[in-house]
Coordinates of C-alpha atoms and ligand atoms in Angstrom, one line a residue:
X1 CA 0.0 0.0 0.0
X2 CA 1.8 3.5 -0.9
X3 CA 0.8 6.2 1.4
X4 CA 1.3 9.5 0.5
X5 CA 2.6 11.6 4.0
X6 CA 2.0 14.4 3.6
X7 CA -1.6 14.5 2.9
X8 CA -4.7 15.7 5.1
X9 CA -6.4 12.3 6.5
X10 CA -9.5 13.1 5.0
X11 CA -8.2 12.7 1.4
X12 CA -5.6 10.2 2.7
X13 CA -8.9 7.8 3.5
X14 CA -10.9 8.6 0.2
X15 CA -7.7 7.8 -1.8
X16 CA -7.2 4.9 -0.1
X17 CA -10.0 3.7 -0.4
X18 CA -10.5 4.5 -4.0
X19 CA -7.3 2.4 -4.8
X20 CA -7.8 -0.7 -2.3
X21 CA -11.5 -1.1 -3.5
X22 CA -11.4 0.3 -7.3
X23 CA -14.3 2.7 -6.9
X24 CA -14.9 5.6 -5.0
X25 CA -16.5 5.9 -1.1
X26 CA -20.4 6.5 -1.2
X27 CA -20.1 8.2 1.9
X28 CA -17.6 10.4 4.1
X29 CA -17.7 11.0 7.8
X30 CA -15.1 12.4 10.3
X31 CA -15.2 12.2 13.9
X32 CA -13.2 14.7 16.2
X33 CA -10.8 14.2 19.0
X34 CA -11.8 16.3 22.4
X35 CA -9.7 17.8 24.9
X36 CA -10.9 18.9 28.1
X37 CA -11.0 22.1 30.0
X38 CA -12.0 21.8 33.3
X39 CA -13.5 19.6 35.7
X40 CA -10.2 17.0 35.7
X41 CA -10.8 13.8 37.7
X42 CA -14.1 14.4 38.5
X43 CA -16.2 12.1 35.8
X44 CA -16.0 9.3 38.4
X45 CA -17.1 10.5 41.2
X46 CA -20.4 11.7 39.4
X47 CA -18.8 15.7 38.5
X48 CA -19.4 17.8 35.9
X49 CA -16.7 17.8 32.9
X50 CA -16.1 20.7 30.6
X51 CA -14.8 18.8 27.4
X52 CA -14.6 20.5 23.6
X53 CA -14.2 18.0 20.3
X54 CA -11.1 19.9 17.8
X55 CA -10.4 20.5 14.6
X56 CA -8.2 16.9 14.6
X57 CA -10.6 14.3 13.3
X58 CA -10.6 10.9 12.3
X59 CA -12.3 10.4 8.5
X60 CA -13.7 7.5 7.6
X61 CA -14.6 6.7 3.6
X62 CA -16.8 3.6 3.7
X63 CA -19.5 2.1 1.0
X64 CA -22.5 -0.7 2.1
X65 CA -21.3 -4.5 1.0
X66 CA -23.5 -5.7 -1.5
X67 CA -26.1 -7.7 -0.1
X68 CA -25.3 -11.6 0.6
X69 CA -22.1 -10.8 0.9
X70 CA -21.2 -10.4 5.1
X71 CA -17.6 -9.5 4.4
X72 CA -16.3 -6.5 5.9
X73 CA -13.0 -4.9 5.0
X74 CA -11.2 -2.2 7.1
X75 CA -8.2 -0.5 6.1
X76 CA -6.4 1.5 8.8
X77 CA -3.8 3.9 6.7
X78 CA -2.0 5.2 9.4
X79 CA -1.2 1.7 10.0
X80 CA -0.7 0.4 6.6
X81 CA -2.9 -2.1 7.6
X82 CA -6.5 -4.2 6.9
X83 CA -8.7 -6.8 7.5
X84 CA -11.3 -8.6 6.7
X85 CA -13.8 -11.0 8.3
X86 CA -17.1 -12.5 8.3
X87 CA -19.3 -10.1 10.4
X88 CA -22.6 -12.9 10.8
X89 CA -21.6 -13.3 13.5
X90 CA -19.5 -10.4 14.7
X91 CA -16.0 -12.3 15.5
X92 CA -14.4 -12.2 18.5
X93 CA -11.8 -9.5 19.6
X94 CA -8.7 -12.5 19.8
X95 CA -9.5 -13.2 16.3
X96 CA -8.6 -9.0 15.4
X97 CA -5.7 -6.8 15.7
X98 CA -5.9 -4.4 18.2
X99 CA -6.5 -1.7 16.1
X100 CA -9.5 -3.6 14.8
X101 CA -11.5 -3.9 17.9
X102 CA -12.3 -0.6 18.3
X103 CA -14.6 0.4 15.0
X104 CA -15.8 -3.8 15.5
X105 CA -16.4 -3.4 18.9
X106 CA -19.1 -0.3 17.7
X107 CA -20.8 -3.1 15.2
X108 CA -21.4 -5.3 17.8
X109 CA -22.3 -2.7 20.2
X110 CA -24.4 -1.7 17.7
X111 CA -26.4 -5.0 17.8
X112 CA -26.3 -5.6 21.7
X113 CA -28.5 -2.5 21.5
X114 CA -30.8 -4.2 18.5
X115 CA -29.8 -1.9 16.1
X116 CA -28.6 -3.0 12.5
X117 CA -24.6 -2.9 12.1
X118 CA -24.9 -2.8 8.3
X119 CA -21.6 -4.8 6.7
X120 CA -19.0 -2.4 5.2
X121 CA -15.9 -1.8 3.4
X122 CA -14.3 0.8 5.1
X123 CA -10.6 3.3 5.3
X124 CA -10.1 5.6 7.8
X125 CA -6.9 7.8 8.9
X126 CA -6.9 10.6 11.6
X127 CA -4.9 13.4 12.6
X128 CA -5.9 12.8 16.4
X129 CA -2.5 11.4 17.9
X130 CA -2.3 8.5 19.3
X131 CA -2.5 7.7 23.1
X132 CA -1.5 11.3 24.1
X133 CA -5.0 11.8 26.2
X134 CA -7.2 13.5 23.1
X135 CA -9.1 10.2 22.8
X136 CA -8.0 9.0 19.1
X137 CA -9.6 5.6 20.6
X138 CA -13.1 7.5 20.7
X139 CA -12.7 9.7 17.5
X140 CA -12.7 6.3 15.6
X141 CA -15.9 4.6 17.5
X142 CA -17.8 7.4 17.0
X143 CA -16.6 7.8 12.9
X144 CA -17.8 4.2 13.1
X145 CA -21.2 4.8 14.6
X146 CA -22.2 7.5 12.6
X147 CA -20.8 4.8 9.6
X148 CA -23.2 2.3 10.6
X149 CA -26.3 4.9 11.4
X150 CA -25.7 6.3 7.7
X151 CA -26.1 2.5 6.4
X152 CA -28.9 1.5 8.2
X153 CA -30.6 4.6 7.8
X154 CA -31.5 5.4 10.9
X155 CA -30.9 8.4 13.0
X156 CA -29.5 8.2 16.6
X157 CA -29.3 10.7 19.0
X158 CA -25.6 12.0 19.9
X159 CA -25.9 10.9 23.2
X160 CA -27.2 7.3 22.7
X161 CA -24.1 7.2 20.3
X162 CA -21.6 7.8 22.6
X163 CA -23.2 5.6 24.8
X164 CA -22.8 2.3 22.1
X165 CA -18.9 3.7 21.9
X166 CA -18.2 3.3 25.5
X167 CA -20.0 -0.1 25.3
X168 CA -17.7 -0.9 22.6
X169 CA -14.9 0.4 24.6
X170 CA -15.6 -1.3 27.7
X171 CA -17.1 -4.6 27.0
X172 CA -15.4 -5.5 23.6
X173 CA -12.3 -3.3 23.6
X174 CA -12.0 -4.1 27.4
X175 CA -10.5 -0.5 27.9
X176 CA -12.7 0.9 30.9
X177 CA -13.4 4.6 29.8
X178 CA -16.0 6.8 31.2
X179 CA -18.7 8.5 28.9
X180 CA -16.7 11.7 28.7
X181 CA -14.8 11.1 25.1
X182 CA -17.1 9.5 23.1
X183 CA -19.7 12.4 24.5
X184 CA -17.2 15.0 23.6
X185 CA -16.5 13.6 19.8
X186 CA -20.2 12.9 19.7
X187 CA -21.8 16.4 20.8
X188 CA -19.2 18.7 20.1
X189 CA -20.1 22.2 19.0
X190 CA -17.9 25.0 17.4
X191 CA -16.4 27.2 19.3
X192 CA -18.2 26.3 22.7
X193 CA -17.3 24.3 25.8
X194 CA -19.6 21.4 26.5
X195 CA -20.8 21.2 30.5
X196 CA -21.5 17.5 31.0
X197 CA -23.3 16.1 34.0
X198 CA -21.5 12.6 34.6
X199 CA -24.0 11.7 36.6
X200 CA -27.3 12.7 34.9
X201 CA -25.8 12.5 31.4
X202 CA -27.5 16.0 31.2
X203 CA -25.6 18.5 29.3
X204 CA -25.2 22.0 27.4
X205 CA -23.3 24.0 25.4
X206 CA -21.3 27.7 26.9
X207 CA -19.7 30.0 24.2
X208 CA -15.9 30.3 23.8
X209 CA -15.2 33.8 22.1
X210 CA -13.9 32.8 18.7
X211 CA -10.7 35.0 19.0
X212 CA -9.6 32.3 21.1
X213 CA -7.1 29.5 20.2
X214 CA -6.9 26.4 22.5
X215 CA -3.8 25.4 22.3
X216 CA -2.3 21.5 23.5
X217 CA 1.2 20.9 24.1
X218 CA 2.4 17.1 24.4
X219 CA 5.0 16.8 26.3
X220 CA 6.4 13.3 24.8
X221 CA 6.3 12.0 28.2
X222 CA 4.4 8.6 28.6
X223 CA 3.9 7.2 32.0
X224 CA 3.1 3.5 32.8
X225 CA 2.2 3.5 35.9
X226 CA -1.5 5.2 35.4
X227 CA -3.3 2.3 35.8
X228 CA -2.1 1.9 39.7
X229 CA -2.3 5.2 40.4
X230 CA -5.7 5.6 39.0
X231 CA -6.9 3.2 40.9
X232 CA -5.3 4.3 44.2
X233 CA -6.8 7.8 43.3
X234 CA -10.8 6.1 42.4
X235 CA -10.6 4.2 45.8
X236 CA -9.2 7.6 48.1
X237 CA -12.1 9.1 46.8
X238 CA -14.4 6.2 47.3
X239 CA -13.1 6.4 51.1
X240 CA -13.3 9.8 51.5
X241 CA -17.2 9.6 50.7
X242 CA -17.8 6.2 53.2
X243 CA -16.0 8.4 55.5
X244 CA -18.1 11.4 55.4
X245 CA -21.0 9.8 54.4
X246 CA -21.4 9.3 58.7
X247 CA -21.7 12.9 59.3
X248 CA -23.4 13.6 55.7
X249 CA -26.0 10.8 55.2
X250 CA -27.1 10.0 51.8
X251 CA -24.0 11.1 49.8
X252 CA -23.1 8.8 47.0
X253 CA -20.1 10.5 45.7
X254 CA -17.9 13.6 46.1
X255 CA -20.5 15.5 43.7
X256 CA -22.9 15.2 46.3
X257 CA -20.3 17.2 49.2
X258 CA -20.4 20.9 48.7
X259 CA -17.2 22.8 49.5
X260 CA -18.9 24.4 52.8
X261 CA -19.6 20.6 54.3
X262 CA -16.3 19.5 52.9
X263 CA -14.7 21.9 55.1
X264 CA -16.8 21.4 58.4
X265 CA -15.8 17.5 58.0
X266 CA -12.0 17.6 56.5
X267 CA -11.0 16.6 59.7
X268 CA -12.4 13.3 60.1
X269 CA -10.6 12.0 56.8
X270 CA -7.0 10.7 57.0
X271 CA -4.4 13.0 54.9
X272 CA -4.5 10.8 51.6
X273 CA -8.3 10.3 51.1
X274 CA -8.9 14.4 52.6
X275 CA -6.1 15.8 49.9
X276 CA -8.0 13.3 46.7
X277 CA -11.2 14.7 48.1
X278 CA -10.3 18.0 48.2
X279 CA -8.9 18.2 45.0
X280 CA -12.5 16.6 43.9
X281 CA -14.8 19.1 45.9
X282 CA -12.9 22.2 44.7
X283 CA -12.8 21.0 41.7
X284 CA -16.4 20.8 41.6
X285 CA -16.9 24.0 42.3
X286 CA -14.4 25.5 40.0
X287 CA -16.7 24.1 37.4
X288 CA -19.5 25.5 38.7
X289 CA -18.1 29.1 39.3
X290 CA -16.4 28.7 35.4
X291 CA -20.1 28.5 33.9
X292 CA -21.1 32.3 34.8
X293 CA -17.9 32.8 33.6
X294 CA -18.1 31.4 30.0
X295 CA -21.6 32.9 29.8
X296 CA -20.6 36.3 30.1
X297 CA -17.2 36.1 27.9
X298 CA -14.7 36.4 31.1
X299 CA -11.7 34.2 29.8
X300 CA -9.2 36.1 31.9
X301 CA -11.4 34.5 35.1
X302 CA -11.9 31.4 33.3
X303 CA -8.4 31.1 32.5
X304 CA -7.8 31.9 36.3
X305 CA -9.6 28.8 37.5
X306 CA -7.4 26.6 34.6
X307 CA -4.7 27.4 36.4
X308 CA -5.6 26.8 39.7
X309 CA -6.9 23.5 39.0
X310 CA -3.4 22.6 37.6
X311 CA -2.0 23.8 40.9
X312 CA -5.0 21.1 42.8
X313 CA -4.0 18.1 40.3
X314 CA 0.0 19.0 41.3
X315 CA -0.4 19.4 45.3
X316 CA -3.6 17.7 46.5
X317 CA -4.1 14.7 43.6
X318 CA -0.3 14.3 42.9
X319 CA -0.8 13.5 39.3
X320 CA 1.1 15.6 37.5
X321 CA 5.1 15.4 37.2
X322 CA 8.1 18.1 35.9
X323 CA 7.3 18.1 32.6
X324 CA 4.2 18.8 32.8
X325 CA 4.5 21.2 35.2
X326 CA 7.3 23.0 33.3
X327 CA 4.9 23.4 30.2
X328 CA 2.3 24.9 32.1
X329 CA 4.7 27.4 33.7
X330 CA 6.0 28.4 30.4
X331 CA 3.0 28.9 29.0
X332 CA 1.9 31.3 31.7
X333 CA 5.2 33.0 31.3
X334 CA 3.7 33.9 27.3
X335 CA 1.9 37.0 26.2
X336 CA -1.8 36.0 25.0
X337 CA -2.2 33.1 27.4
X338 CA -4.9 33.2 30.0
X339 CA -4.3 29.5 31.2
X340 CA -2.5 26.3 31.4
X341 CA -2.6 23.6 33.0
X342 CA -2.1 19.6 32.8
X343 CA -5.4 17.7 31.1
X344 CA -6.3 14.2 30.9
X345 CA -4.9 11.8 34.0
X346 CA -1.9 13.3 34.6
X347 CA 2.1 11.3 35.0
X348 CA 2.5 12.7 31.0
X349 CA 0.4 13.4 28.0
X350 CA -0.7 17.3 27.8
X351 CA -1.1 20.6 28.9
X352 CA -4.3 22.8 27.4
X353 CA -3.9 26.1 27.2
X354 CA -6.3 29.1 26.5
X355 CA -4.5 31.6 24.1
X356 CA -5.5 34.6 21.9
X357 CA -5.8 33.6 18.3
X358 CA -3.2 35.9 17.0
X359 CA -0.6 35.0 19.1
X360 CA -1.4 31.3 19.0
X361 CA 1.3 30.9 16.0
X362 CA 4.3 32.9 18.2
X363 CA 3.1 31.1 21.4
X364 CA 3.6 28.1 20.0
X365 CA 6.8 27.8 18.8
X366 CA 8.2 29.7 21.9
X367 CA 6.4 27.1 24.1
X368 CA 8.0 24.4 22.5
X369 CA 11.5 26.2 21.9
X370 CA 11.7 26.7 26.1
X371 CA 10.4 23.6 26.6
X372 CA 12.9 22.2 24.9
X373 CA 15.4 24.2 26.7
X374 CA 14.4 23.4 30.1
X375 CA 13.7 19.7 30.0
X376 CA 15.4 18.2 26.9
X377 CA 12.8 17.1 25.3
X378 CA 10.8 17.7 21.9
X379 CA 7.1 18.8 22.4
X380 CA 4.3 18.6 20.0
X381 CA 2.5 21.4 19.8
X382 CA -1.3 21.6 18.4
X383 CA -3.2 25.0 18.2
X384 CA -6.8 23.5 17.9
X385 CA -10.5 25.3 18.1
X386 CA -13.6 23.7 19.5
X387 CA -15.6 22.0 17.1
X388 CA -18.7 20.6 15.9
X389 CA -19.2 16.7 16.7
X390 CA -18.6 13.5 14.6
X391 CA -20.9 13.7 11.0
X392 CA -21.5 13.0 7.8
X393 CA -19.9 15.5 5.1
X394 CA -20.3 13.7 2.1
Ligands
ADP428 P1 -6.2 7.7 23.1 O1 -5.9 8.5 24.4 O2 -5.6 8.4 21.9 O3 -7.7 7.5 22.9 P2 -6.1 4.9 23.4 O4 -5.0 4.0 24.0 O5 -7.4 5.0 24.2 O6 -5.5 6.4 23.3 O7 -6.5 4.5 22.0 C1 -5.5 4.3 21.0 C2 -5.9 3.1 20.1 O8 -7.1 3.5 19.3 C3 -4.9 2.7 19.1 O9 -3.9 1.8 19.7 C4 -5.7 2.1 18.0 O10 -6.1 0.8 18.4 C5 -7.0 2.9 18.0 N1 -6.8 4.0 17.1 C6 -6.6 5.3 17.4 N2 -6.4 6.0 16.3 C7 -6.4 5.2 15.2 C8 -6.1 5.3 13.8 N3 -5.9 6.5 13.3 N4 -6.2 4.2 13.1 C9 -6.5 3.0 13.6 N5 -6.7 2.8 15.0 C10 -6.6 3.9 15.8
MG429 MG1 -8.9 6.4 24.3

């Protein structure tokens, strides 16, 4: 297969596809990445998240298998590879590579659910990076889903979508994700914030003025100890509310402790699970003091609470490390930047950063060029704007 580098993933997957399968794609869809703003650690213990999809997408060119013939064909280009199986039944994830599961994993999500998973030849290539927290994993279920919902002809809501991709994610993939990602590429909107409730699944949309770049710097530092220390972090906080749940009866998570009873009961929580929860509770209310914020255009206040929450995730949930924290002082060091700070789950990945559009380009570089000065290391540097959710452009 020859793959031509330097082109933009969405003709890199009609191309592709137009020379594996002799004919061009009947359809096009893309799917974006999502990064997220505030409200870091929070999803799991029933918080609200402030997530945007970007302008980094996975595309997806894919035509219906004519009928009586079940098999599928997937081409991942930025892997130079394919496959192709028998979908009647859908097979099982040891008989796939493990790029494979994923967009499979929405077929048969799809039919748990009693929805038709139409059979498909299908390429796809993305400019989301890989495993560097902006959830490449759900940018491709959800190019899927809106794949299979274009076949069938059927129209599902952006939520119930996202929904099928976590199922994929959880119970075929066997990654266990929240709802966040697959939300975020599902629902996204252009230039707004979305303010999802992890608990009720209800959620909105809050303008971001359009003179405003968000900017994500990878620090090329990958961590493999996040598992552990996620889980560590999950059960402090699942303490901290059996704990406190003895002075405030009928909790069920952090999201249920406001900041005034988390104070008058601090005290009765050992150090560990009372610096997670604390992180959690303020955290919490960061979110809710950014939505007033966002609403009236007050990005210097917004960006304020950014930065403090990198601050929380450094001191009180200990997830961050040098790097990061080097990035998201260097940032603040820039003119045009109104926040930075570590997103994702922390020990590597990125920083997000809040920057005026016209100095994006100059911030940027100079990010990267101190970065590089300070730690040794070469940073990836994407200046990204919120966008609209996954869909069908052609
Ligand atoms: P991320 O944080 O980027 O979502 P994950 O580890 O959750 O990282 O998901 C990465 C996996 O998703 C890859 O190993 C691959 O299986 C799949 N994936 C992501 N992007 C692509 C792509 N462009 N082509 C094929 N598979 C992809
Ligand atoms: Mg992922």
């Amino acid at each position: 297969m020859d793959i031509i580098l330097d082109m933009y993933p969405k003709d890199l997957a009609a191309n592709v596809f137009h020379d594996r399968f002799g004919q061009s794609p009947k359809h096009l869809v893309l799917a974006p990445g999502r990064v997220n703003l505030l409200g870091e650690h929070v999803d799991y213990n029933d918080g609200w998240v402030m997530p945007a999809a970007i302008d980094r997408s996975t595309w997806l060119a894919f035509s219906p298998v004519e009928e009586g013939d079940g098999l599928a064909t997937l081409v991942a280009v930025d892997f130079a590879e394919q496959v192709s199986f028998n979908s009647e039944p859908i097979p099982a994830k040891t008989n796939l590579p493990e790029w494979a599961r994923y967009p499979v994993g929405v077929a048969w999500a799809f039919r748990q659910a009693g929805l038709p998973a139409p059979v498909m030849l299908a390429a796809y290539a993305s400019d989301v990076p890989r495993g560097a927290g902006l959830s490449s994993s759900a940018s491709v279920e959800m190019a899927f889903g809106v794949a299979l919902q274009t076949l069938a002809g059927q129209s599902i809501p952006a939520m119930q979508m996202a929904l099928l991709g976590q199922k994929a994610e959880n119970d075929y993939v066997g990654v266990n994700c929240g709802i966040m990602d697959q939300f975020a590429s599902a629902c996204g909107l252009r230039d707004h914030l979305l303010l999802l409730d992890c608990r009720s699944l209800a959620w909105r949309s809050l303008p971001l003025p359009d003179n405003l770049a968000i900017v994500i710097a990878d620090t090329s530092v990958r961590r493999k100890l996040t598992v552990s220390a996620y889980n560590t972090r999950r059960q402090a906080c699942e303490d901290a509310v059996r704990i406190l749940s003895a002075e405030l009866p009928g909790i069920r998570a952090l999201r249920d402790v406001s900041l005034e009873a988390f104070n008058r009961f601090e005290d009765k929580l050992p150090g560990e699970p009372a610096r997670r929860a604390r992180h959690v509770v303020e955290e919490l209310d960061r979110v809710q003091r950014a939505i007033p914020l966002l609403e009236q255009g007050d990005i210097q206040q917004f960006g304020r609470l950014m930065n403090e929450c990198h601050a929380s995730l450094r001191d009180l949930y200990e997830v961050s490390i040098p790097e990061l924290d080097a990035m998201a002082e260097i940032a603040r060091e820039l003119p045009g930047c109104y926040g930075a700070r570590l997103t994702g789950a922390g020990f590597g990945g990125c920083t997000v950063n809040l920057v005026a559009r016209e100095q994006a380009e100059t911030f940027s570089v100079e990010l990267a060029r101190r970065y590089q000065v300070r730690t040794n290391l070469a940073a990836e540097v994407y200046i990204c704007r919120a966008s609209d959710g996954a869909r069908l452009v052609d």
